[in-house]
Coordinates of C-alpha atoms in Angstrom, one line a residue:
M1 CA 31.0 17.8 -19.7
P2 CA 31.8 15.0 -22.4
V3 CA 31.3 11.2 -21.1
T4 CA 34.9 10.3 -21.2
D5 CA 36.1 6.7 -20.8
W6 CA 36.4 4.4 -17.4
T7 CA 40.4 3.7 -16.8
D8 CA 41.4 0.3 -16.6
A9 CA 41.6 0.2 -12.9
D10 CA 38.2 1.1 -13.0
L11 CA 37.3 -1.4 -15.6
A12 CA 38.8 -4.4 -13.6
A13 CA 37.5 -2.6 -10.0
A14 CA 33.3 -3.1 -11.9
A15 CA 34.4 -7.3 -13.4
A16 CA 35.7 -8.0 -9.6
L17 CA 32.2 -6.4 -8.2
R18 CA 30.0 -8.7 -10.7
D19 CA 32.1 -11.9 -10.0
R20 CA 31.8 -11.2 -6.1
A21 CA 28.2 -10.8 -6.5
L22 CA 28.0 -13.5 -8.7
K23 CA 29.3 -16.0 -5.5
G24 CA 26.5 -15.2 -3.6
T25 CA 25.0 -12.3 -2.2
S26 CA 22.6 -11.2 0.6
A27 CA 19.9 -10.2 -1.3
Y28 CA 17.7 -13.1 -0.6
E29 CA 18.6 -12.1 3.5
H30 CA 17.5 -9.0 3.0
V31 CA 13.6 -9.9 1.3
S32 CA 13.3 -12.7 3.6
S33 CA 13.6 -10.3 6.6
L34 CA 11.3 -7.7 5.6
V35 CA 8.5 -10.2 4.8
T36 CA 9.2 -11.9 7.9
E37 CA 9.3 -9.2 9.9
V38 CA 7.3 -6.8 8.2
G39 CA 4.8 -8.6 5.6
P40 CA 2.2 -6.7 3.8
R41 CA 3.1 -2.9 3.5
L42 CA -0.2 -1.4 2.1
A43 CA 0.7 2.9 2.7
G44 CA -1.0 4.3 5.3
S45 CA -1.1 1.0 7.4
A46 CA 0.6 -0.1 10.5
G47 CA 2.7 -2.4 8.4
D48 CA 3.8 0.0 6.2
E49 CA 4.9 2.3 9.2
A50 CA 7.1 -1.2 11.0
A51 CA 8.6 -0.9 7.1
V52 CA 10.2 2.7 7.8
R53 CA 11.3 1.1 11.2
W54 CA 12.4 -2.1 9.6
A55 CA 14.3 0.1 6.9
M56 CA 16.1 2.9 8.8
N57 CA 17.6 -0.1 11.0
R58 CA 18.6 -2.5 8.2
L59 CA 20.6 0.3 6.3
G60 CA 22.2 1.4 9.6
K61 CA 22.8 -2.0 10.5
L62 CA 24.7 -3.2 6.7
G63 CA 27.1 0.8 7.6
F64 CA 24.9 3.3 4.9
T65 CA 25.8 6.4 6.0
G66 CA 23.6 9.3 6.1
V67 CA 20.3 7.2 6.8
R68 CA 17.1 9.3 7.7
T69 CA 13.3 9.8 6.1
Q70 CA 11.9 12.1 4.2
D71 CA 8.2 12.4 5.3
V72 CA 5.5 11.6 2.8
L73 CA 1.6 12.5 3.0
V74 CA 0.1 8.9 2.0
P75 CA -3.6 8.0 1.0
R76 CA -4.8 5.2 3.6
W77 CA -7.5 2.9 1.9
I78 CA -8.8 -0.1 4.1
R79 CA -9.6 -3.4 1.7
G80 CA -12.8 -4.8 4.3
T81 CA -14.6 -8.0 2.6
T82 CA -15.1 -8.8 -1.3
E83 CA -17.7 -11.0 -2.7
V84 CA -18.7 -11.5 -6.1
T85 CA -21.3 -14.2 -6.5
L86 CA -22.5 -15.5 -10.5
L87 CA -26.4 -15.7 -10.0
G88 CA -29.1 -18.1 -12.1
P89 CA -29.5 -21.6 -12.9
A90 CA -25.7 -22.5 -11.6
P91 CA -25.0 -20.3 -8.8
Q92 CA -21.3 -19.8 -7.4
P93 CA -18.8 -17.5 -5.9
L94 CA -16.1 -16.6 -7.7
V95 CA -12.4 -15.6 -6.2
A96 CA -12.3 -11.9 -6.9
A97 CA -10.6 -8.7 -5.3
T98 CA -11.8 -5.5 -4.6
L99 CA -9.3 -2.8 -6.8
G100 CA -7.3 -0.5 -4.6
G101 CA -9.2 2.7 -4.4
S102 CA -12.5 1.6 -5.0
I103 CA -15.6 2.6 -3.0
G104 CA -17.6 -0.3 -1.7
T105 CA -21.1 -0.9 -1.3
A106 CA -24.4 -0.7 0.6
E107 CA -24.6 -3.7 2.8
E108 CA -26.8 -5.8 0.6
G109 CA -24.4 -4.9 -2.2
I110 CA -25.6 -4.9 -5.4
E111 CA -27.3 -7.6 -7.9
A112 CA -27.7 -6.8 -11.6
G113 CA -27.0 -7.8 -15.1
V114 CA -23.9 -8.6 -16.6
I115 CA -23.0 -6.8 -19.9
E116 CA -19.2 -8.5 -21.4
F117 CA -16.8 -6.2 -23.5
D118 CA -13.2 -7.1 -24.7
S119 CA -11.7 -4.1 -24.3
L120 CA -11.5 -0.3 -22.5
A121 CA -11.7 0.9 -25.9
S122 CA -14.6 -1.6 -26.8
L123 CA -16.8 -0.2 -23.6
S124 CA -15.7 3.3 -24.5
T125 CA -17.6 2.9 -28.1
G126 CA -20.9 1.0 -26.1
Q127 CA -24.3 2.0 -25.8
A128 CA -25.8 3.6 -22.8
S129 CA -29.0 2.3 -23.3
D130 CA -27.3 -1.5 -23.6
I131 CA -25.0 -0.7 -20.2
K132 CA -27.3 1.6 -18.3
N133 CA -27.9 -0.3 -14.6
K134 CA -25.9 -3.2 -14.9
I135 CA -22.8 -4.6 -14.1
V136 CA -19.8 -3.8 -17.3
F137 CA -17.1 -7.3 -16.9
I138 CA -14.2 -6.3 -19.2
N139 CA -12.7 -9.7 -20.7
E140 CA -9.4 -8.7 -22.0
R141 CA -6.5 -11.4 -21.0
M142 CA -3.7 -10.0 -20.8
E143 CA -0.3 -11.8 -23.1
R144 CA 2.5 -13.1 -21.6
T145 CA 5.8 -11.6 -22.7
R146 CA 9.3 -11.8 -21.2
D147 CA 9.7 -7.5 -21.0
G148 CA 6.2 -7.5 -19.5
E149 CA 4.8 -5.7 -22.4
G150 CA 1.6 -7.1 -21.8
Y151 CA 0.7 -5.2 -18.8
G152 CA 1.1 -1.7 -20.3
K153 CA -1.6 -2.9 -23.2
V154 CA -4.5 -3.8 -20.3
V155 CA -3.9 -2.0 -17.1
K156 CA -5.6 0.8 -18.5
N157 CA -9.1 -1.7 -18.2
R158 CA -8.0 -1.8 -14.4
V159 CA -7.5 2.1 -13.7
Q160 CA -9.7 4.0 -16.3
G161 CA -13.1 1.0 -16.6
A162 CA -15.2 2.1 -13.5
S163 CA -14.9 5.7 -15.0
V164 CA -15.8 5.1 -18.3
A165 CA -18.6 1.9 -17.3
A166 CA -20.4 4.7 -14.9
N167 CA -20.7 7.3 -17.5
L168 CA -22.8 5.1 -19.0
G169 CA -24.7 4.7 -16.6
A170 CA -23.0 1.1 -15.3
V171 CA -23.7 0.4 -11.1
A172 CA -20.4 -1.6 -11.1
V173 CA -17.2 -3.0 -13.4
V174 CA -15.3 -6.3 -13.2
I175 CA -12.5 -7.1 -14.8
R176 CA -10.5 -10.4 -15.8
S177 CA -7.2 -9.6 -13.6
V178 CA -4.4 -7.9 -15.1
G179 CA -2.0 -10.9 -14.9
T180 CA -0.6 -14.0 -16.5
S181 CA -1.2 -16.6 -14.4
D182 CA -4.1 -19.4 -14.6
E183 CA -4.0 -20.0 -11.4
R184 CA -7.1 -18.5 -9.1
F185 CA -5.6 -16.0 -7.7
A186 CA -7.4 -12.1 -8.2
H187 CA -5.0 -9.0 -9.1
T188 CA -5.9 -6.0 -7.1
G189 CA -3.8 -3.1 -7.9
R190 CA -4.9 0.9 -8.2
M191 CA -8.0 2.1 -10.0
V192 CA -8.6 5.9 -10.4
Y193 CA -11.7 7.9 -10.5
D194 CA -12.6 10.4 -13.0
V195 CA -14.0 13.6 -11.2
S196 CA -16.4 13.8 -14.3
A197 CA -17.7 10.4 -13.5
P198 CA -20.1 9.0 -10.8
R199 CA -18.3 6.9 -8.6
I200 CA -19.4 2.8 -8.6
P201 CA -17.7 0.1 -6.9
A202 CA -14.4 -2.0 -9.3
F203 CA -13.3 -5.8 -8.8
S204 CA -11.1 -8.0 -10.7
L205 CA -11.4 -11.5 -11.3
S206 CA -9.2 -14.3 -11.6
N207 CA -8.2 -15.6 -15.2
P208 CA -10.4 -19.0 -14.5
D209 CA -13.1 -17.4 -12.6
A210 CA -13.2 -15.0 -15.5
D211 CA -13.5 -17.6 -18.2
V212 CA -16.3 -18.8 -16.3
L213 CA -18.3 -15.5 -16.6
S214 CA -17.7 -15.1 -20.0
R215 CA -18.6 -19.0 -20.7
Q216 CA -22.0 -17.9 -18.9
L217 CA -22.9 -15.0 -20.7
K218 CA -22.2 -16.9 -23.7
T219 CA -25.0 -19.3 -23.2
N220 CA -27.5 -16.8 -20.7
K221 CA -27.4 -12.8 -21.7
Q222 CA -29.6 -12.4 -18.9
T223 CA -26.7 -13.7 -15.6
R224 CA -26.4 -11.8 -13.3
L225 CA -23.7 -11.1 -10.0
R226 CA -24.0 -10.2 -6.6
V227 CA -21.1 -7.6 -5.9
K228 CA -20.4 -6.9 -2.1
S229 CA -17.3 -4.7 -0.8
S230 CA -16.9 -3.4 2.4
A231 CA -14.1 -1.2 0.9
R232 CA -13.6 2.9 2.6
E233 CA -11.2 5.2 2.4
M234 CA -10.0 6.7 5.6
P235 CA -7.9 9.9 6.0
S236 CA -4.8 10.6 4.5
T237 CA -1.8 10.0 7.0
W238 CA 2.3 9.5 7.3
S239 CA 5.0 7.3 5.8
A240 CA 8.3 8.2 4.6
N241 CA 11.2 7.9 1.9
V242 CA 14.3 6.2 3.7
I243 CA 17.3 7.1 2.3
G244 CA 20.5 6.0 3.0
E245 CA 24.2 6.5 0.9
I246 CA 27.7 4.6 0.2
P247 CA 29.5 8.3 -0.2
G248 CA 31.9 9.3 -2.9
T249 CA 35.4 10.2 -2.3
D250 CA 36.6 13.9 -4.8
R251 CA 33.0 13.8 -6.2
A252 CA 30.4 13.3 -3.3
G253 CA 28.4 15.8 -3.7
E254 CA 27.3 14.3 -7.3
I255 CA 24.6 11.6 -6.5
V256 CA 24.1 7.9 -8.2
L257 CA 20.2 7.5 -6.9
L258 CA 19.5 3.4 -6.8
G259 CA 15.7 3.5 -6.5
A260 CA 12.9 0.6 -5.5
H261 CA 9.3 1.2 -3.3
L262 CA 9.0 0.1 0.2
D263 CA 5.3 -0.6 0.5
S264 CA 3.3 -3.5 -1.4
W265 CA 0.0 -4.1 -1.5
D266 CA -1.9 -5.9 1.1
L267 CA -3.2 -9.7 0.0
G268 CA 0.4 -10.9 -0.2
Q269 CA 3.9 -10.6 1.0
G270 CA 5.1 -8.1 -1.2
A271 CA 7.9 -10.2 -1.9
L272 CA 8.7 -9.8 -5.5
D273 CA 6.9 -6.1 -5.8
D274 CA 8.6 -4.8 -4.0
G275 CA 10.6 -6.8 -1.6
A276 CA 13.0 -8.4 -4.3
G277 CA 13.1 -3.9 -5.6
V278 CA 14.4 -3.4 -2.4
A279 CA 16.8 -6.4 -2.0
I280 CA 18.8 -5.5 -5.2
V281 CA 19.3 -1.8 -4.7
V282 CA 20.1 -2.5 -0.9
E283 CA 23.0 -5.0 -1.9
A284 CA 23.7 -3.6 -5.0
A285 CA 25.0 -0.7 -2.9
R286 CA 26.4 -2.2 0.1
L287 CA 29.1 -4.4 -2.0
I288 CA 29.9 -1.5 -3.7
S289 CA 30.7 -0.1 -0.1
R290 CA 32.9 -3.5 0.5
M291 CA 35.1 -2.3 -2.7
D292 CA 38.8 -1.8 -2.1
R293 CA 38.0 1.2 -5.1
K294 CA 36.0 3.3 -3.8
P295 CA 33.7 5.4 -5.9
S296 CA 34.0 9.2 -6.8
R297 CA 30.5 9.8 -6.2
T298 CA 27.6 9.2 -3.9
V299 CA 25.8 5.7 -4.5
R300 CA 22.4 7.1 -3.3
V301 CA 19.6 3.9 -1.6
V302 CA 15.8 5.6 -1.7
L303 CA 13.0 3.4 -1.0
F304 CA 10.0 5.4 -1.8
A305 CA 6.8 5.0 -0.1
N306 CA 3.4 4.8 -1.5
E307 CA 4.3 3.7 -5.2
E308 CA 1.2 2.0 -4.9
F309 CA -1.2 4.4 -4.7
G310 CA 0.0 7.1 -6.8
L311 CA 3.8 7.7 -6.2
S312 CA 3.6 10.5 -3.2
G313 CA 7.1 8.8 -2.0
A314 CA 8.4 9.5 -5.7
K315 CA 6.8 13.1 -6.4
E316 CA 7.8 14.4 -3.0
Y317 CA 11.8 13.3 -3.0
A318 CA 11.8 15.3 -6.7
R319 CA 10.0 18.3 -4.8
L320 CA 12.7 18.1 -1.4
I321 CA 15.4 18.1 -3.3
G322 CA 14.9 21.4 -5.3
E323 CA 17.7 22.0 -7.4
E324 CA 20.0 19.4 -6.0
H325 CA 18.4 16.8 -9.0
A326 CA 20.6 18.9 -11.1
K327 CA 23.6 16.9 -8.9
H328 CA 21.4 13.6 -9.7
V329 CA 23.9 12.0 -12.9
L330 CA 22.0 8.9 -13.4
A331 CA 19.0 7.1 -11.6
M332 CA 17.8 3.1 -11.7
E333 CA 15.0 1.4 -10.2
A334 CA 14.2 -1.8 -9.7
D335 CA 10.7 -3.1 -9.4
T336 CA 10.0 -5.8 -11.7
G337 CA 10.4 -8.4 -9.1
I338 CA 14.0 -10.4 -9.0
G339 CA 15.0 -11.1 -12.8
P340 CA 17.7 -11.9 -14.2
V341 CA 18.3 -8.1 -16.3
I342 CA 17.9 -9.2 -19.7
R343 CA 18.5 -5.9 -21.5
L344 CA 20.0 -2.4 -20.7
E345 CA 17.4 0.3 -22.0
T346 CA 18.6 4.0 -21.0
Q347 CA 17.4 7.5 -21.4
V348 CA 20.4 9.4 -21.5
A349 CA 21.9 12.2 -24.0
P350 CA 22.9 10.5 -27.2
E351 CA 26.7 11.2 -27.2
S352 CA 26.3 9.2 -24.0
L353 CA 25.4 5.7 -25.7
G354 CA 28.7 4.8 -26.2
A355 CA 29.4 4.7 -22.4
I356 CA 26.2 2.6 -21.7
E357 CA 28.0 -0.1 -24.4
K358 CA 30.8 0.3 -22.5
M359 CA 29.2 -0.1 -19.4
R360 CA 27.0 -3.6 -21.1
K361 CA 30.3 -4.9 -21.9
A362 CA 31.5 -4.9 -18.3
M363 CA 28.5 -7.0 -17.5
E364 CA 29.0 -9.3 -20.2
P365 CA 28.9 -12.6 -18.8
L366 CA 25.7 -11.8 -17.4
V367 CA 24.1 -12.5 -21.1
I368 CA 22.7 -9.2 -20.9
D369 CA 20.9 -7.4 -24.7
S370 CA 21.7 -3.8 -25.1
G371 CA 18.6 -1.4 -25.9
V372 CA 16.8 1.6 -26.8
N373 CA 17.6 5.1 -25.4
T374 CA 13.4 6.1 -24.5
A375 CA 13.3 4.0 -21.6
S376 CA 10.9 5.4 -18.6
G377 CA 13.4 4.4 -16.0
G378 CA 10.1 3.1 -13.8
A379 CA 7.5 4.8 -12.0
D380 CA 8.9 6.0 -8.6
L381 CA 11.6 7.9 -11.5
G382 CA 8.9 9.7 -13.3
P383 CA 9.2 13.0 -11.0
L384 CA 12.9 12.8 -11.5
R385 CA 13.0 12.4 -14.8
A386 CA 10.4 15.0 -15.7
L387 CA 13.2 16.9 -14.2
G388 CA 15.7 16.2 -16.9
V389 CA 17.7 13.1 -14.4
P390 CA 19.1 10.5 -16.9
V391 CA 17.9 7.2 -16.1
L392 CA 19.1 3.9 -16.9
D393 CA 16.5 0.9 -16.8
P394 CA 17.5 -2.5 -16.5
V395 CA 15.1 -4.5 -18.1
L396 CA 14.4 -8.1 -15.8
D397 CA 12.9 -10.8 -16.9
A398 CA 8.6 -10.7 -16.4
T399 CA 8.0 -14.2 -18.3
L400 CA 6.8 -15.5 -14.7
Y401 CA 6.0 -11.9 -12.3
F402 CA 2.9 -11.2 -13.5
D403 CA 1.6 -14.3 -12.7
V404 CA 1.7 -13.2 -9.2
H405 CA 2.0 -9.5 -9.1
H406 CA -0.3 -7.6 -6.7
T407 CA -1.9 -11.5 -6.1
M408 CA -2.4 -13.1 -2.4
N409 CA 0.6 -15.4 -3.9
D410 CA 3.0 -13.0 -3.8
T411 CA 5.3 -14.6 -1.5
L412 CA 8.9 -15.4 -0.2
A413 CA 8.4 -18.8 -2.1
K414 CA 8.5 -17.4 -5.4
V415 CA 11.9 -15.7 -4.6
D416 CA 15.2 -16.8 -5.9
A417 CA 18.0 -16.7 -4.8
K418 CA 20.6 -17.0 -7.5
T419 CA 18.5 -14.8 -9.8
L420 CA 18.6 -12.4 -7.7
D421 CA 22.8 -12.4 -7.5
Q422 CA 22.8 -11.7 -11.2
T423 CA 20.6 -8.8 -11.0
V424 CA 21.9 -7.7 -7.8
A425 CA 25.4 -7.8 -10.3
A426 CA 24.2 -5.8 -13.0
Y427 CA 23.0 -3.2 -10.9
A428 CA 26.3 -3.0 -8.6
V429 CA 28.3 -3.4 -12.2
A430 CA 26.4 -0.1 -13.3
A431 CA 25.8 2.0 -10.0
Y432 CA 29.4 1.5 -10.0
L433 CA 30.8 2.9 -13.3
A434 CA 28.4 6.2 -12.9
A435 CA 30.1 6.7 -10.1
T436 CA 33.3 6.6 -11.0
K437 CA 33.1 8.4 -14.4
Q438 CA 35.1 11.4 -15.2
G439 CA 31.9 12.4 -17.7
D440 CA 28.4 12.8 -16.8
F441 CA 25.5 11.2 -18.6
G442 CA 24.1 14.9 -20.3
R443 CA 20.5 16.0 -18.8
L444 CA 17.2 15.1 -20.6
S445 CA 15.1 18.4 -21.8
P446 CA 12.8 18.8 -18.1
V447 CA 8.8 18.2 -19.3
P448 CA 5.6 18.5 -16.7
F449 CA 5.2 15.9 -14.4
D450 CA 1.0 15.1 -14.3
R451 CA 1.1 11.5 -13.1

């Protein structure tokens, strides 16, 4: 069906919704409730289980309909304790974190010399004779950017570094944290073992401690580290996606999806990643439910299980909806902290771009730029996007986000209520207009999803 314009009444209702959000929302209260009543929510943990109960209760109290869960099998990993110690003439403990999914060490740890590389690419061309029986140190700093682009350039060090190093004979790997802070907070995050490589322990160092190690190596090539970790993998267990809806009127069978992930890493409170995202999509939908002019389509909120450790919830949601994916008109995700929204990016049919521009203009007082039509939509939307579901990506300001991302400093203190309100306003307007259009946003070409 070709995309058609919104009526003046639809646009007026969207403007009123936007202005209502800017006057103040309950988004901060949602984040505060989640981190205070639940706290960290690592997949498969007691906190994860408590988060599912919290979400069911919260959505029910807020008046969502069809509140339900989808059972999701998730991996379970225990961090245990972490020690990284710089040895030699100036011995000192370094601030470090075991990377998510890493194996642990024997009780006595691993002591070895260190060899430094400035990127995964340079490690890949390293000589096994230089690396064998050493600890590889990947020292590549993440660039601070407003849209978070710097993250994608260095996160491969965390994900692939251990296997690349192991195939060259390394006994462990340490990386400079994938983060932008100069405070002594180590950033965790998921690493992945290649089945073709031996498994070795993997750690991240805070940026200041990475600097210490690099300086030592410049003056003493014989610098040694001792690394210890009691991390261990446990049998998989059950978690759940949590779903709630604001029902549509005459086209209730068509879905506009708002997604965020309910799990978090274990080091901090998960306030920015992704408590803020949960609050944004829940509050945007709640505000739509209070409108006099109801949406034609159903607005569905999905709080996904285990985004951090492999997108278990996103994959299971896409599997379980089956052919219903064709009824998903547009999907949006919130997973980059509090915002504000600075740009609208999309992956929709080219003939829908005019409608997206009209949508952006309805947000005009929020100062949001237009963007490309090649957006990913976010990690949890990957399986849906692969099925052909169009995505809208409100790009959030990530200038400070990666200072605390995946660290113990991801706390409620970093959440600003007024910034959240601007972000909620943008999501609410986008979801409402998507749910009131007579036309759709086309379909994408289905592609394999193998992440």
